[in-house]
mmCIF file of N, CA and C in Angstrom:
data_model
loop_
_atom_site.group_PDB
_atom_site.id
_atom_site.type_symbol
_atom_site.label_atom_id
_atom_site.label_comp_id
_atom_site.label_asym_id
_atom_site.label_seq_id
_atom_site.Cartn_x
_atom_site.Cartn_y
_atom_site.Cartn_z
ATOM 1 N N ALA G 25 -2.666 -86.027 42.192
ATOM 2 C CA ALA G 25 -3.143 -84.720 42.597
ATOM 3 C C ALA G 25 -3.008 -83.718 41.452
ATOM 4 N N PHE G 26 -1.880 -83.776 40.725
ATOM 5 C CA PHE G 26 -1.698 -82.860 39.601
ATOM 6 C C PHE G 26 -2.761 -83.079 38.539
ATOM 7 N N ALA G 27 -3.105 -84.337 38.281
ATOM 8 C CA ALA G 27 -4.112 -84.620 37.263
ATOM 9 C C ALA G 27 -5.474 -84.081 37.689
ATOM 10 N N SER G 28 -5.822 -84.248 38.963
ATOM 11 C CA SER G 28 -7.104 -83.745 39.451
ATOM 12 C C SER G 28 -7.207 -82.233 39.306
ATOM 13 N N MET G 29 -6.076 -81.549 39.488
ATOM 14 C CA MET G 29 -6.055 -80.095 39.362
ATOM 15 C C MET G 29 -5.751 -79.653 37.931
ATOM 16 N N GLU G 30 -5.547 -80.644 37.043
ATOM 17 C CA GLU G 30 -5.232 -80.389 35.640
ATOM 18 C C GLU G 30 -3.984 -79.512 35.481
ATOM 19 N N LEU G 31 -2.977 -79.804 36.330
ATOM 20 C CA LEU G 31 -1.701 -79.102 36.259
ATOM 21 C C LEU G 31 -0.682 -80.027 35.609
ATOM 22 N N LEU G 32 -0.085 -79.576 34.533
ATOM 23 C CA LEU G 32 0.873 -80.392 33.807
ATOM 24 C C LEU G 32 2.284 -79.873 34.049
ATOM 25 N N ASN G 33 3.099 -80.713 34.632
ATOM 26 C CA ASN G 33 4.523 -80.436 34.809
ATOM 27 C C ASN G 33 5.235 -81.601 34.130
ATOM 28 N N ALA G 34 5.595 -81.415 32.866
ATOM 29 C CA ALA G 34 6.134 -82.507 32.050
ATOM 30 C C ALA G 34 7.376 -83.160 32.652
ATOM 31 N N PRO G 35 8.361 -82.401 33.145
ATOM 32 C CA PRO G 35 9.532 -83.065 33.735
ATOM 33 C C PRO G 35 9.169 -83.919 34.959
ATOM 34 N N LEU G 36 8.256 -83.420 35.777
ATOM 35 C CA LEU G 36 7.824 -84.200 36.940
ATOM 36 C C LEU G 36 7.116 -85.467 36.504
ATOM 37 N N MET G 37 6.227 -85.365 35.537
ATOM 38 C CA MET G 37 5.491 -86.549 35.082
ATOM 39 C C MET G 37 6.426 -87.575 34.444
ATOM 40 N N GLU G 38 7.444 -87.116 33.736
ATOM 41 C CA GLU G 38 8.421 -88.039 33.154
ATOM 42 C C GLU G 38 9.190 -88.764 34.259
ATOM 43 N N ALA G 39 9.583 -88.033 35.289
ATOM 44 C CA ALA G 39 10.278 -88.652 36.420
ATOM 45 C C ALA G 39 9.373 -89.655 37.130
ATOM 46 N N LEU G 40 8.110 -89.304 37.304
ATOM 47 C CA LEU G 40 7.154 -90.228 37.929
ATOM 48 C C LEU G 40 6.952 -91.470 37.076
ATOM 49 N N ALA G 41 6.905 -91.293 35.769
ATOM 50 C CA ALA G 41 6.750 -92.441 34.871
ATOM 51 C C ALA G 41 7.924 -93.394 35.004
ATOM 52 N N LEU G 42 9.129 -92.863 35.038
ATOM 53 C CA LEU G 42 10.311 -93.705 35.174
ATOM 54 C C LEU G 42 10.308 -94.467 36.495
ATOM 55 N N GLN G 43 9.913 -93.799 37.558
ATOM 56 C CA GLN G 43 9.840 -94.467 38.860
ATOM 57 C C GLN G 43 8.735 -95.520 38.885
ATOM 58 N N ALA G 44 7.614 -95.208 38.270
ATOM 59 C CA ALA G 44 6.503 -96.166 38.220
ATOM 60 C C ALA G 44 6.914 -97.416 37.447
ATOM 61 N N ILE G 45 7.581 -97.233 36.328
ATOM 62 C CA ILE G 45 8.032 -98.385 35.533
ATOM 63 C C ILE G 45 8.970 -99.252 36.359
ATOM 64 N N ALA G 46 9.873 -98.623 37.083
ATOM 65 C CA ALA G 46 10.841 -99.366 37.895
ATOM 66 C C ALA G 46 10.178 -100.168 39.010
ATOM 67 N N ARG G 47 9.026 -99.703 39.487
ATOM 68 C CA ARG G 47 8.362 -100.344 40.632
ATOM 69 C C ARG G 47 7.007 -100.951 40.270
ATOM 70 N N ILE G 48 6.730 -101.120 38.986
ATOM 71 C CA ILE G 48 5.394 -101.513 38.538
ATOM 72 C C ILE G 48 4.937 -102.843 39.137
ATOM 73 N N ASP G 49 5.861 -103.743 39.431
ATOM 74 C CA ASP G 49 5.483 -105.035 40.007
ATOM 75 C C ASP G 49 4.922 -104.903 41.421
ATOM 76 N N GLU G 50 5.169 -103.772 42.060
ATOM 77 C CA GLU G 50 4.645 -103.522 43.400
ATOM 78 C C GLU G 50 3.221 -102.960 43.374
ATOM 79 N N PHE G 51 2.760 -102.543 42.201
ATOM 80 C CA PHE G 51 1.455 -101.911 42.069
ATOM 81 C C PHE G 51 0.347 -102.952 42.068
ATOM 82 N N GLY G 52 -0.713 -102.662 42.802
ATOM 83 C CA GLY G 52 -1.916 -103.466 42.729
ATOM 84 C C GLY G 52 -2.839 -102.907 41.654
ATOM 85 N N PRO G 53 -3.990 -103.535 41.452
ATOM 86 C CA PRO G 53 -4.916 -103.062 40.413
ATOM 87 C C PRO G 53 -5.302 -101.588 40.537
ATOM 88 N N GLN G 54 -5.581 -101.129 41.744
ATOM 89 C CA GLN G 54 -6.006 -99.737 41.889
ATOM 90 C C GLN G 54 -4.866 -98.778 41.565
ATOM 91 N N GLU G 55 -3.643 -99.114 41.965
ATOM 92 C CA GLU G 55 -2.507 -98.251 41.652
ATOM 93 C C GLU G 55 -2.225 -98.221 40.148
ATOM 94 N N LEU G 56 -2.400 -99.353 39.492
ATOM 95 C CA LEU G 56 -2.237 -99.387 38.037
ATOM 96 C C LEU G 56 -3.261 -98.476 37.374
ATOM 97 N N MET G 57 -4.515 -98.611 37.813
ATOM 98 C CA MET G 57 -5.574 -97.789 37.241
ATOM 99 C C MET G 57 -5.348 -96.309 37.545
ATOM 100 N N ASN G 58 -4.999 -95.984 38.781
ATOM 101 C CA ASN G 58 -4.787 -94.575 39.150
ATOM 102 C C ASN G 58 -3.652 -93.946 38.350
ATOM 103 N N THR G 59 -2.595 -94.702 38.129
ATOM 104 C CA THR G 59 -1.463 -94.179 37.367
ATOM 105 C C THR G 59 -1.871 -93.918 35.921
ATOM 106 N N ALA G 60 -2.544 -94.880 35.320
ATOM 107 C CA ALA G 60 -3.011 -94.700 33.944
ATOM 108 C C ALA G 60 -3.993 -93.536 33.863
ATOM 109 N N TRP G 61 -4.895 -93.428 34.831
ATOM 110 C CA TRP G 61 -5.879 -92.347 34.850
ATOM 111 C C TRP G 61 -5.190 -90.990 34.923
ATOM 112 N N SER G 62 -4.182 -90.883 35.781
ATOM 113 C CA SER G 62 -3.481 -89.607 35.940
ATOM 114 C C SER G 62 -2.849 -89.149 34.634
ATOM 115 N N PHE G 63 -2.167 -90.062 33.969
ATOM 116 C CA PHE G 63 -1.510 -89.688 32.719
ATOM 117 C C PHE G 63 -2.537 -89.388 31.626
ATOM 118 N N SER G 64 -3.581 -90.193 31.547
ATOM 119 C CA SER G 64 -4.574 -89.958 30.495
ATOM 120 C C SER G 64 -5.350 -88.671 30.736
ATOM 121 N N THR G 65 -5.640 -88.358 31.980
ATOM 122 C CA THR G 65 -6.354 -87.124 32.301
ATOM 123 C C THR G 65 -5.553 -85.896 31.864
ATOM 124 N N LEU G 66 -4.238 -86.012 31.940
ATOM 125 C CA LEU G 66 -3.372 -84.911 31.506
ATOM 126 C C LEU G 66 -3.043 -84.996 30.018
ATOM 127 N N GLY G 67 -3.550 -86.025 29.349
ATOM 128 C CA GLY G 67 -3.306 -86.185 27.927
ATOM 129 C C GLY G 67 -1.888 -86.619 27.599
ATOM 130 N N LEU G 68 -1.250 -87.288 28.548
ATOM 131 C CA LEU G 68 0.136 -87.720 28.357
ATOM 132 C C LEU G 68 0.186 -89.160 27.863
ATOM 133 N N PHE G 69 0.800 -89.345 26.732
ATOM 134 C CA PHE G 69 0.950 -90.665 26.130
ATOM 135 C C PHE G 69 2.406 -91.084 26.317
ATOM 136 N N ASN G 70 2.667 -91.807 27.404
ATOM 137 C CA ASN G 70 4.014 -92.291 27.700
ATOM 138 C C ASN G 70 4.005 -93.788 27.415
ATOM 139 N N GLU G 71 4.409 -94.149 26.217
ATOM 140 C CA GLU G 71 4.268 -95.541 25.788
ATOM 141 C C GLU G 71 4.995 -96.545 26.678
ATOM 142 N N PRO G 72 6.227 -96.285 27.125
ATOM 143 C CA PRO G 72 6.861 -97.267 28.019
ATOM 144 C C PRO G 72 6.058 -97.483 29.306
ATOM 145 N N LEU G 73 5.504 -96.419 29.852
ATOM 146 C CA LEU G 73 4.690 -96.554 31.059
ATOM 147 C C LEU G 73 3.406 -97.317 30.761
ATOM 148 N N LEU G 74 2.737 -96.969 29.688
ATOM 149 C CA LEU G 74 1.491 -97.645 29.334
ATOM 150 C C LEU G 74 1.726 -99.133 29.088
ATOM 151 N N GLU G 75 2.822 -99.456 28.426
ATOM 152 C CA GLU G 75 3.178 -100.857 28.180
ATOM 153 C C GLU G 75 3.394 -101.589 29.500
ATOM 154 N N ALA G 76 4.119 -100.960 30.416
ATOM 155 C CA ALA G 76 4.366 -101.573 31.724
ATOM 156 C C ALA G 76 3.066 -101.777 32.495
ATOM 157 N N ILE G 77 2.181 -100.793 32.441
ATOM 158 C CA ILE G 77 0.887 -100.914 33.126
ATOM 159 C C ILE G 77 0.069 -102.037 32.506
ATOM 160 N N ALA G 78 0.005 -102.087 31.186
ATOM 161 C CA ALA G 78 -0.774 -103.128 30.510
ATOM 162 C C ALA G 78 -0.242 -104.519 30.844
ATOM 163 N N GLU G 79 1.059 -104.688 30.804
ATOM 164 C CA GLU G 79 1.654 -105.998 31.103
ATOM 165 C C GLU G 79 1.401 -106.399 32.559
ATOM 166 N N ALA G 80 1.534 -105.446 33.477
ATOM 167 C CA ALA G 80 1.267 -105.729 34.888
ATOM 168 C C ALA G 80 -0.207 -106.058 35.101
ATOM 169 N N ALA G 81 -1.084 -105.351 34.406
ATOM 170 C CA ALA G 81 -2.522 -105.614 34.533
ATOM 171 C C ALA G 81 -2.870 -107.005 34.023
ATOM 172 N N ILE G 82 -2.261 -107.407 32.935
ATOM 173 C CA ILE G 82 -2.510 -108.757 32.413
ATOM 174 C C ILE G 82 -2.115 -109.794 33.451
ATOM 175 N N ALA G 83 -0.961 -109.602 34.066
ATOM 176 C CA ALA G 83 -0.473 -110.560 35.067
ATOM 177 C C ALA G 83 -1.380 -110.622 36.297
ATOM 178 N N LYS G 84 -2.102 -109.531 36.576
ATOM 179 C CA LYS G 84 -2.937 -109.456 37.780
ATOM 180 C C LYS G 84 -4.421 -109.366 37.448
ATOM 181 N N ILE G 85 -4.803 -109.756 36.247
ATOM 182 C CA ILE G 85 -6.178 -109.540 35.775
ATOM 183 C C ILE G 85 -7.219 -110.126 36.737
ATOM 184 N N GLY G 86 -6.917 -111.243 37.358
ATOM 185 C CA GLY G 86 -7.860 -111.867 38.288
ATOM 186 C C GLY G 86 -8.046 -111.111 39.590
ATOM 187 N N GLU G 87 -7.188 -110.155 39.871
ATOM 188 C CA GLU G 87 -7.266 -109.364 41.107
ATOM 189 C C GLU G 87 -8.091 -108.085 40.937
ATOM 190 N N PHE G 88 -8.403 -107.731 39.701
ATOM 191 C CA PHE G 88 -9.096 -106.470 39.439
ATOM 192 C C PHE G 88 -10.564 -106.540 39.838
ATOM 193 N N LEU G 89 -11.028 -105.477 40.484
ATOM 194 C CA LEU G 89 -12.459 -105.283 40.696
ATOM 195 C C LEU G 89 -13.002 -104.592 39.446
ATOM 196 N N PRO G 90 -14.266 -104.778 39.136
ATOM 197 C CA PRO G 90 -14.817 -104.147 37.923
ATOM 198 C C PRO G 90 -14.554 -102.652 37.793
ATOM 199 N N PRO G 91 -14.684 -101.847 38.867
ATOM 200 C CA PRO G 91 -14.427 -100.406 38.686
ATOM 201 C C PRO G 91 -12.976 -100.095 38.288
ATOM 202 N N ASP G 92 -12.030 -100.852 38.834
ATOM 203 C CA ASP G 92 -10.629 -100.622 38.489
ATOM 204 C C ASP G 92 -10.345 -101.035 37.050
ATOM 205 N N LEU G 93 -10.927 -102.129 36.627
ATOM 206 C CA LEU G 93 -10.748 -102.582 35.252
ATOM 207 C C LEU G 93 -11.404 -101.601 34.280
ATOM 208 N N ALA G 94 -12.561 -101.112 34.642
ATOM 209 C CA ALA G 94 -13.241 -100.123 33.800
ATOM 210 C C ALA G 94 -12.432 -98.825 33.729
ATOM 211 N N GLY G 95 -11.894 -98.400 34.860
ATOM 212 C CA GLY G 95 -11.097 -97.177 34.889
ATOM 213 C C GLY G 95 -9.824 -97.294 34.071
ATOM 214 N N LEU G 96 -9.193 -98.462 34.141
ATOM 215 C CA LEU G 96 -7.980 -98.677 33.363
ATOM 216 C C LEU G 96 -8.298 -98.695 31.873
ATOM 217 N N THR G 97 -9.373 -99.371 31.515
ATOM 218 C CA THR G 97 -9.784 -99.419 30.116
ATOM 219 C C THR G 97 -10.150 -98.025 29.619
ATOM 220 N N TRP G 98 -10.868 -97.262 30.424
ATOM 221 C CA TRP G 98 -11.208 -95.882 30.072
ATOM 222 C C TRP G 98 -9.943 -95.059 29.848
ATOM 223 N N SER G 99 -8.983 -95.205 30.753
ATOM 224 C CA SER G 99 -7.742 -94.437 30.651
ATOM 225 C C SER G 99 -7.007 -94.733 29.354
ATOM 226 N N PHE G 100 -6.903 -96.018 29.019
ATOM 227 C CA PHE G 100 -6.235 -96.385 27.767
ATOM 228 C C PHE G 100 -6.982 -95.822 26.555
ATOM 229 N N SER G 101 -8.306 -95.941 26.573
ATOM 230 C CA SER G 101 -9.071 -95.478 25.408
ATOM 231 C C SER G 101 -9.048 -93.961 25.275
ATOM 232 N N THR G 102 -8.990 -93.251 26.390
ATOM 233 C CA THR G 102 -8.976 -91.789 26.367
ATOM 234 C C THR G 102 -7.778 -91.245 25.600
ATOM 235 N N ILE G 103 -6.647 -91.926 25.702
ATOM 236 C CA ILE G 103 -5.450 -91.460 24.991
ATOM 237 C C ILE G 103 -5.133 -92.356 23.794
ATOM 238 N N SER G 104 -6.116 -93.145 23.386
ATOM 239 C CA SER G 104 -6.007 -94.007 22.198
ATOM 240 C C SER G 104 -4.835 -94.982 22.276
ATOM 241 N N TYR G 105 -4.632 -95.550 23.449
ATOM 242 C CA TYR G 105 -3.594 -96.568 23.600
ATOM 243 C C TYR G 105 -4.216 -97.942 23.369
ATOM 244 N N ARG G 106 -3.640 -98.696 22.468
ATOM 245 C CA ARG G 106 -4.150 -100.031 22.138
ATOM 246 C C ARG G 106 -3.095 -101.076 22.489
ATOM 247 N N HIS G 107 -3.502 -102.053 23.267
ATOM 248 C CA HIS G 107 -2.615 -103.153 23.643
ATOM 249 C C HIS G 107 -3.430 -104.433 23.459
ATOM 250 N N LEU G 108 -3.161 -105.151 22.398
ATOM 251 C CA LEU G 108 -3.969 -106.307 22.017
ATOM 252 C C LEU G 108 -4.064 -107.348 23.123
ATOM 253 N N GLN G 109 -2.956 -107.669 23.767
ATOM 254 C CA GLN G 109 -2.987 -108.691 24.818
ATOM 255 C C GLN G 109 -3.839 -108.244 26.010
ATOM 256 N N PHE G 110 -3.810 -106.947 26.321
ATOM 257 C CA PHE G 110 -4.647 -106.430 27.396
ATOM 258 C C PHE G 110 -6.123 -106.560 27.021
ATOM 259 N N ILE G 111 -6.447 -106.195 25.801
ATOM 260 C CA ILE G 111 -7.834 -106.313 25.331
ATOM 261 C C ILE G 111 -8.297 -107.767 25.394
ATOM 262 N N GLN G 112 -7.448 -108.677 24.981
ATOM 263 C CA GLN G 112 -7.793 -110.111 25.034
ATOM 264 C C GLN G 112 -7.969 -110.564 26.470
ATOM 265 N N ALA G 113 -7.109 -110.093 27.381
ATOM 266 C CA ALA G 113 -7.189 -110.496 28.789
ATOM 267 C C ALA G 113 -8.480 -109.998 29.438
ATOM 268 N N ILE G 114 -8.863 -108.739 29.174
ATOM 269 C CA ILE G 114 -10.089 -108.244 29.795
ATOM 270 C C ILE G 114 -11.315 -108.909 29.165
ATOM 271 N N SER G 115 -11.229 -109.239 27.905
ATOM 272 C CA SER G 115 -12.336 -109.945 27.259
ATOM 273 C C SER G 115 -12.518 -111.324 27.872
ATOM 274 N N ALA G 116 -11.415 -112.032 28.068
ATOM 275 C CA ALA G 116 -11.480 -113.369 28.668
ATOM 276 C C ALA G 116 -11.983 -113.286 30.106
ATOM 277 N N ALA G 117 -11.537 -112.283 30.845
ATOM 278 C CA ALA G 117 -12.003 -112.113 32.228
ATOM 279 C C ALA G 117 -13.491 -111.819 32.263
ATOM 280 N N GLY G 118 -13.952 -111.024 31.321
ATOM 281 C CA GLY G 118 -15.383 -110.699 31.251
ATOM 282 C C GLY G 118 -16.220 -111.912 30.920
ATOM 283 N N VAL G 119 -15.770 -112.696 29.961
ATOM 284 C CA VAL G 119 -16.500 -113.909 29.562
ATOM 285 C C VAL G 119 -16.558 -114.886 30.734
ATOM 286 N N ALA G 120 -15.491 -114.970 31.498
ATOM 287 C CA ALA G 120 -15.452 -115.896 32.627
ATOM 288 C C ALA G 120 -16.464 -115.552 33.718
ATOM 289 N N THR G 121 -16.881 -114.294 33.781
ATOM 290 C CA THR G 121 -17.841 -113.889 34.810
ATOM 291 C C THR G 121 -19.296 -113.955 34.352
ATOM 292 N N ILE G 122 -19.490 -114.241 33.081
ATOM 293 C CA ILE G 122 -20.867 -114.291 32.557
ATOM 294 C C ILE G 122 -21.484 -115.638 32.876
#
């Protein structure tokens, strides 16, 4: 909600990032994408959170619908986050559907 309203509360976002990292294994593809989107929309580059999201996404790559995968990729690119294994995983998933 804060990202949609473009309201930045850095201490709150840091607390949310820590909680998200602690519970990242409970997140499905849409929650992973929404979390990344929220931080990227606010221009927040929280590397531990992004790493956790990327690793969780790799583990669940087969569960992603195209819009969620596109949204996650957009979110990473918006804040210039590069994760080689994530890029390789989405490339392999894309090739498998062709």
